[in-house]
Coordinates of C-alpha atoms in Angstrom, one line a residue:
M460 CA 0.0 -0.1 0.0
S461 CA 1.4 3.4 -1.1
S462 CA 2.1 6.5 0.9
A463 CA 2.1 10.2 0.2
R464 CA 5.2 11.5 -1.4
S465 CA 6.9 14.7 -0.1
V466 CA 9.6 16.6 -2.1
N467 CA 12.6 18.1 -0.1
G468 CA 10.5 17.7 3.0
V469 CA 7.4 19.5 1.7
L470 CA 4.3 17.8 1.1
N471 CA 2.0 19.8 -1.4
V472 CA -1.8 19.2 -1.3
P473 CA -2.9 20.7 -4.6
V474 CA -5.9 23.0 -4.8
I475 CA -8.0 22.0 -7.9
D476 CA -11.0 24.1 -9.2
I477 CA -13.6 21.5 -10.4
A478 CA -16.3 24.0 -11.6
A479 CA -15.6 23.4 -15.3
F480 CA -16.1 19.7 -14.9
R481 CA -19.8 20.2 -14.7
T482 CA -20.1 22.9 -17.4
G483 CA -16.9 23.1 -19.3
S484 CA -15.5 21.7 -22.6
A485 CA -14.1 18.3 -23.1
P486 CA -10.4 19.6 -22.8
E487 CA -11.4 21.5 -19.7
R488 CA -12.9 18.3 -18.1
A489 CA -9.8 16.3 -19.2
A490 CA -7.4 18.8 -17.5
I491 CA -9.4 18.6 -14.2
A492 CA -9.1 14.8 -14.5
R493 CA -5.4 14.9 -15.0
A494 CA -4.9 17.1 -12.0
V495 CA -7.0 14.8 -9.9
D496 CA -4.9 11.8 -11.2
R497 CA -1.7 13.5 -10.1
A498 CA -3.0 14.2 -6.7
A499 CA -4.5 10.9 -6.2
T500 CA -1.2 9.1 -7.3
R501 CA 1.2 11.3 -5.3
V502 CA -0.6 12.4 -2.1
G503 CA -4.1 10.8 -1.9
F504 CA -5.4 14.2 -0.6
M505 CA -6.5 17.4 -2.7
Q506 CA -8.4 20.5 -2.0
I507 CA -11.2 21.4 -4.3
T508 CA -12.7 24.8 -5.1
G509 CA -15.6 25.3 -7.5
H510 CA -17.6 22.7 -5.6
G511 CA -20.8 24.7 -5.7
I512 CA -21.9 24.4 -2.1
P513 CA -23.5 27.8 -1.1
A514 CA -22.1 29.6 1.9
D515 CA -25.6 29.5 3.7
V516 CA -25.4 25.7 3.6
L517 CA -22.1 25.7 5.4
D518 CA -23.5 28.3 7.8
G519 CA -26.4 25.9 8.5
L520 CA -24.0 23.0 9.1
T521 CA -21.7 24.9 11.5
G522 CA -24.7 26.4 13.4
A523 CA -26.2 22.9 13.9
M524 CA -22.8 21.6 15.1
D525 CA -22.3 24.3 17.5
A526 CA -25.8 24.1 18.9
F527 CA -25.6 20.4 19.4
F528 CA -22.0 20.1 20.9
A529 CA -23.0 23.0 23.3
L530 CA -25.7 20.8 24.8
P531 CA -25.2 19.2 28.4
L532 CA -23.6 15.8 28.1
E533 CA -26.7 14.0 29.3
E534 CA -28.8 15.4 26.4
K535 CA -26.0 14.5 23.8
T536 CA -25.7 10.9 25.1
A537 CA -29.6 10.6 24.8
T538 CA -28.8 10.2 21.0
R539 CA -26.2 7.5 21.5
P540 CA -27.0 4.3 19.6
A541 CA -27.9 1.1 21.6
S542 CA -24.9 -0.7 20.1
K543 CA -21.6 0.5 18.9
A544 CA -22.2 -1.5 15.7
V545 CA -24.8 1.2 14.8
N546 CA -22.8 4.0 13.2
R547 CA -25.3 6.8 14.0
G548 CA -26.0 9.3 16.7
Y549 CA -23.6 10.6 19.3
T550 CA -20.0 9.4 20.2
A551 CA -18.6 10.7 23.5
P552 CA -15.1 11.7 23.9
K553 CA -12.6 8.9 24.6
T554 CA -14.8 6.2 23.4
E555 CA -13.2 5.4 19.9
R556 CA -9.7 4.5 18.9
L557 CA -9.2 5.0 15.1
S558 CA -5.8 3.3 15.0
H559 CA -7.4 0.1 16.1
S560 CA -8.9 -0.1 12.5
L561 CA -5.2 -0.7 11.5
G562 CA -4.6 -3.2 14.3
V563 CA -2.4 -0.7 16.1
Y564 CA -3.1 0.0 19.9
S565 CA -3.6 3.6 21.0
A566 CA -5.0 5.6 23.8
D567 CA -8.5 6.8 23.6
D568 CA -9.2 9.4 20.9
L569 CA -10.3 12.8 22.3
F570 CA -13.0 13.9 19.8
E571 CA -16.7 13.7 20.2
A572 CA -19.0 13.2 17.1
F573 CA -22.4 13.1 15.9
N574 CA -23.3 10.8 12.8
I575 CA -26.1 10.6 10.4
G576 CA -26.2 8.5 7.2
S577 CA -28.1 6.7 4.5
Q578 CA -31.1 4.8 5.7
A579 CA -33.0 1.9 4.3
A580 CA -36.1 4.0 4.2
D581 CA -34.2 6.3 1.7
F582 CA -34.3 3.6 -0.9
P583 CA -37.9 2.2 -0.9
G584 CA -38.4 -1.2 -2.6
L585 CA -34.9 -2.2 -2.3
G586 CA -35.2 -4.1 1.0
L587 CA -31.9 -3.0 2.2
P588 CA -30.6 -4.4 5.5
D589 CA -31.0 -2.1 8.6
E590 CA -27.6 -3.5 9.8
H591 CA -25.9 -1.3 7.1
Y592 CA -28.5 1.3 6.6
P593 CA -29.8 2.1 10.2
A594 CA -32.3 4.8 10.9
N595 CA -30.8 8.2 12.0
L596 CA -31.1 9.5 15.6
W597 CA -32.0 13.0 16.2
P598 CA -31.7 15.3 19.3
S599 CA -34.9 16.7 20.5
R600 CA -33.8 20.2 21.5
T601 CA -31.8 21.9 18.8
T602 CA -33.8 24.2 16.6
G603 CA -32.9 24.0 13.0
F604 CA -30.4 21.2 13.7
R605 CA -32.0 18.6 11.3
D606 CA -32.3 21.0 8.5
G607 CA -28.8 22.3 8.7
V608 CA -27.2 18.9 8.9
T609 CA -29.3 17.2 6.1
G610 CA -28.8 20.3 3.9
W611 CA -24.9 19.6 4.1
F612 CA -25.4 15.9 3.7
E613 CA -27.2 16.4 0.5
H614 CA -24.7 18.9 -1.0
A615 CA -21.6 17.0 0.1
G616 CA -23.1 13.8 -1.4
G617 CA -23.5 15.6 -4.8
V618 CA -19.8 16.6 -4.6
S619 CA -18.8 13.0 -3.7
R620 CA -20.7 11.9 -6.9
T621 CA -19.1 14.5 -9.1
M622 CA -15.7 13.4 -7.8
T623 CA -16.4 9.8 -8.9
D624 CA -17.3 10.9 -12.2
I625 CA -14.0 12.7 -12.4
F626 CA -12.3 9.5 -11.2
A627 CA -13.8 7.6 -14.0
L628 CA -12.4 10.0 -16.6
A629 CA -9.0 10.0 -14.8
L630 CA -8.8 6.3 -14.9
D631 CA -9.9 6.0 -18.5
L632 CA -13.1 4.2 -17.5
P633 CA -16.5 4.6 -19.2
D634 CA -18.5 7.7 -18.4
G635 CA -20.6 6.9 -15.3
F636 CA -18.6 3.7 -14.6
F637 CA -19.1 4.0 -10.7
H638 CA -22.8 4.8 -10.8
R639 CA -23.8 1.1 -10.5
Y640 CA -21.5 0.8 -7.3
Q641 CA -23.2 3.9 -5.7
D642 CA -26.9 4.0 -6.4
H643 CA -27.7 2.9 -2.8
S644 CA -24.4 3.9 -1.2
I645 CA -23.7 3.7 2.4
D646 CA -22.8 7.2 3.1
V647 CA -22.1 8.8 6.6
L648 CA -21.7 12.4 7.7
R649 CA -19.6 12.5 10.8
M650 CA -19.4 16.0 12.6
N651 CA -16.4 16.1 14.9
N652 CA -15.7 18.5 17.8
Y653 CA -12.2 18.6 19.2
Q654 CA -12.7 21.5 21.7
L655 CA -11.8 19.9 25.0
P656 CA -12.8 21.1 28.4
P657 CA -9.9 22.4 30.5
E658 CA -9.7 19.4 32.7
D659 CA -8.8 17.3 29.7
A660 CA -5.7 19.3 28.7
V661 CA -3.4 16.8 30.3
L662 CA -2.9 14.0 27.8
E663 CA -1.8 10.4 28.1
P664 CA 1.4 9.7 26.2
G665 CA 0.8 9.6 22.5
Q666 CA -2.9 10.6 22.8
L667 CA -4.4 12.4 19.9
G668 CA -7.6 14.2 18.9
M669 CA -8.1 11.4 16.4
G670 CA -5.8 8.4 16.0
A671 CA -3.9 7.5 12.8
H672 CA -6.0 5.8 10.3
T673 CA -7.0 5.5 6.6
D674 CA -10.5 6.2 5.6
Y675 CA -12.4 3.1 4.7
G676 CA -14.6 3.7 1.7
I677 CA -14.3 5.3 -1.8
V678 CA -13.9 9.1 -1.2
T679 CA -14.2 11.5 1.7
V680 CA -15.4 15.1 1.4
L681 CA -14.1 17.1 4.4
W682 CA -14.9 20.5 5.8
A683 CA -12.6 21.7 8.6
D684 CA -11.9 24.9 10.5
P685 CA -8.7 26.5 9.1
V686 CA -6.6 25.7 12.1
R687 CA -3.8 23.2 12.7
G688 CA -4.8 19.7 13.5
L689 CA -5.0 17.4 10.5
Q690 CA -1.7 15.7 9.6
I691 CA -0.8 13.2 6.8
L692 CA 2.0 10.7 6.7
D693 CA 4.6 10.6 3.9
T694 CA 6.8 7.8 2.6
D695 CA 9.7 9.0 4.9
G696 CA 7.6 8.6 8.0
D697 CA 7.1 12.3 8.5
W698 CA 3.7 14.0 9.6
H699 CA 2.8 17.1 7.6
D700 CA 0.1 19.7 8.6
V701 CA -2.8 20.2 6.2
V702 CA -4.9 23.4 6.8
P703 CA -7.8 24.0 4.4
A704 CA -7.4 26.9 1.8
P705 CA -10.1 29.5 2.1
G706 CA -13.4 28.3 0.5
A707 CA -11.9 24.8 -0.3
L708 CA -13.0 21.4 0.8
L709 CA -10.5 18.7 1.3
I710 CA -10.9 15.4 -0.5
N711 CA -9.1 12.2 0.3
L712 CA -9.3 8.7 -1.1
G713 CA -10.3 5.7 0.9
D714 CA -9.1 2.1 1.2
L715 CA -11.7 0.9 -1.4
L716 CA -10.5 3.1 -4.1
A717 CA -6.9 2.1 -3.3
R718 CA -7.9 -1.6 -3.7
W719 CA -9.8 -0.9 -6.9
T720 CA -6.7 0.8 -8.4
N721 CA -4.2 -1.7 -7.0
D722 CA -2.6 1.3 -5.0
R723 CA -2.0 3.4 -8.1
W724 CA -4.1 5.8 -6.1
I725 CA -3.3 6.3 -2.4
S726 CA -5.5 5.9 0.6
T727 CA -3.4 8.2 2.8
M728 CA -2.7 7.7 6.5
H729 CA -3.8 10.7 8.5
R730 CA -4.5 11.8 12.2
V731 CA -5.7 14.7 14.1
L732 CA -3.6 16.4 16.8
A733 CA -5.0 17.3 20.2
P734 CA -6.3 20.9 20.0
I735 CA -3.5 22.3 22.3
D736 CA -1.0 24.8 21.3
A737 CA 2.7 24.9 22.1
D738 CA 1.9 26.9 25.2
G739 CA -0.7 24.4 26.5
R740 CA -3.7 26.5 25.5
L741 CA -6.8 24.8 24.2
Y742 CA -8.3 26.0 20.9
R743 CA -11.4 25.1 18.9
R744 CA -11.3 22.7 15.9
R745 CA -14.4 21.3 14.2
S746 CA -14.7 19.1 11.1
A747 CA -17.4 17.4 9.1
A748 CA -16.4 14.4 7.1
Y749 CA -18.8 13.0 4.4
F750 CA -17.8 9.3 3.7
H751 CA -19.0 7.9 0.4
D752 CA -18.5 4.3 0.7
G753 CA -20.6 2.6 -2.0
N754 CA -23.4 0.1 -2.1
H755 CA -23.3 -2.5 0.6
D756 CA -23.5 -5.3 -1.8
A757 CA -21.0 -3.9 -4.3
V758 CA -18.0 -6.2 -4.9
I759 CA -14.7 -4.3 -5.1
A760 CA -12.2 -6.0 -7.3
T761 CA -9.2 -4.6 -9.2
L762 CA -10.1 -2.3 -12.1
P763 CA -9.1 -3.0 -15.7
G764 CA -5.7 -1.7 -16.5
C765 CA -4.6 -1.5 -12.8
A766 CA -2.9 -4.9 -12.5
S767 CA -0.5 -6.9 -14.7
A768 CA 1.8 -9.9 -14.7
G769 CA 4.5 -7.6 -13.4
R770 CA 2.3 -5.7 -10.8
P771 CA -0.3 -8.3 -9.6
S772 CA -2.9 -7.0 -7.1
P773 CA -2.6 -8.3 -3.5
Y774 CA -6.3 -7.7 -2.9
E775 CA -9.0 -10.4 -3.0
P776 CA -12.4 -9.1 -4.0
V777 CA -14.4 -7.9 -1.0
T778 CA -18.0 -6.5 -0.6
V779 CA -18.2 -2.9 0.7
A780 CA -20.2 -4.1 3.7
D781 CA -17.7 -6.8 4.8
H782 CA -14.8 -4.2 4.5
L783 CA -16.6 -1.6 6.5
V784 CA -17.8 -4.1 9.3
Q785 CA -14.2 -5.2 9.8
K786 CA -12.8 -1.6 10.0
L787 CA -15.6 -0.3 12.3
A788 CA -15.1 -3.3 14.6
G789 CA -11.7 -1.7 15.3
S790 CA -12.4 2.0 15.5
R791 CA -15.8 1.7 17.3
G792 CA -15.7 -1.8 18.8
L793 CA -12.0 -1.4 19.9
A794 CA -11.0 -4.8 18.6
L795 CA -7.6 -4.7 17.0
N796 CA -8.0 -5.3 13.3
T797 CA -5.9 -8.5 12.5
D798 CA -6.2 -8.1 8.7
A799 CA -4.5 -4.7 8.2
E800 CA -0.8 -5.6 8.5
R801 CA 0.2 -3.7 5.4
E802 CA -1.5 -0.4 6.6
A803 CA -0.1 -1.1 10.1
A804 CA 3.5 -1.2 8.7
R805 CA 3.0 2.1 7.1
L806 CA 2.0 3.6 10.4
R807 CA 4.9 2.1 12.2
T808 CA 7.2 4.0 10.0
G809 CA 5.6 7.3 11.2
S810 CA 7.8 7.7 14.3
R811 CA 9.6 11.0 13.5
T812 CA 8.9 14.4 14.9
P813 CA 5.7 15.8 13.3
A814 CA 6.3 18.5 10.7
S815 CA 5.3 22.1 11.4

């Protein structure tokens, strides 16, 4: 499995304007696809502008997040799912360990979160299993919360599907190639809050806001506050800060796309630092990650042209659901994933001092 490549100690996460992919000429669309291919091959992360999400939709999201995370803990925990296997509702601080999805032990992650996602009821007539498409849980006392969150969910979902159309062109696949893998996609919006109460400013050794991990699905659309926190790992074992450019969304590729492309494209290892500056002061950091993971019953096997006799694929075909269950059993269920040695080996190289 590949890692992001830095040049002379600098890791460049390119900014790509995708507006012309929707309305531009064939040469303009091809230029965007080439830029995405370069970023996907070298970094696994990119920043996109021209995504078309209105500012008021972002305002609705951040207002909803702030209102919810300001609630008393007992009100937030009222939206906690009955089982950790249900990836919906509230996640309290220090209850997940993202690095366990790689089979690597860590201290508890510091973030708190609220998740919504695709529901079986969103796809009437398909008989989708509640196990993979559970009903959403909603807080009872946050005015406008549901509208603000679902508005972002719909727009971020549109961006993720635009990205898969760009991916198809970049990989020389037929137009709309990925549509049959995503017409009842398991999608999750995870809203994260890293603002710690003062009593949590003393950390355990190695404790992070969110532990090192790769994303599990096809593509992630990430909004985040423009402050330090997110870091990605390069081939030399160095961690590099990534702060969003004004108006940009971060896009990163997940494990399933790396499997599909036989690691031509990178599912990049990343983590989030605890929100504490060099002087020990706490600061606010929020993010909202939209995970576009594909249909539960889609079989992910190496794409045409991505494997050869000289470069065989190490990946067996896997369904989206089976892959996600295994990964979530690590991060949410806290069971060390025993089938992620290649990813874990990458993480173990990341022992050098974080870049700044």
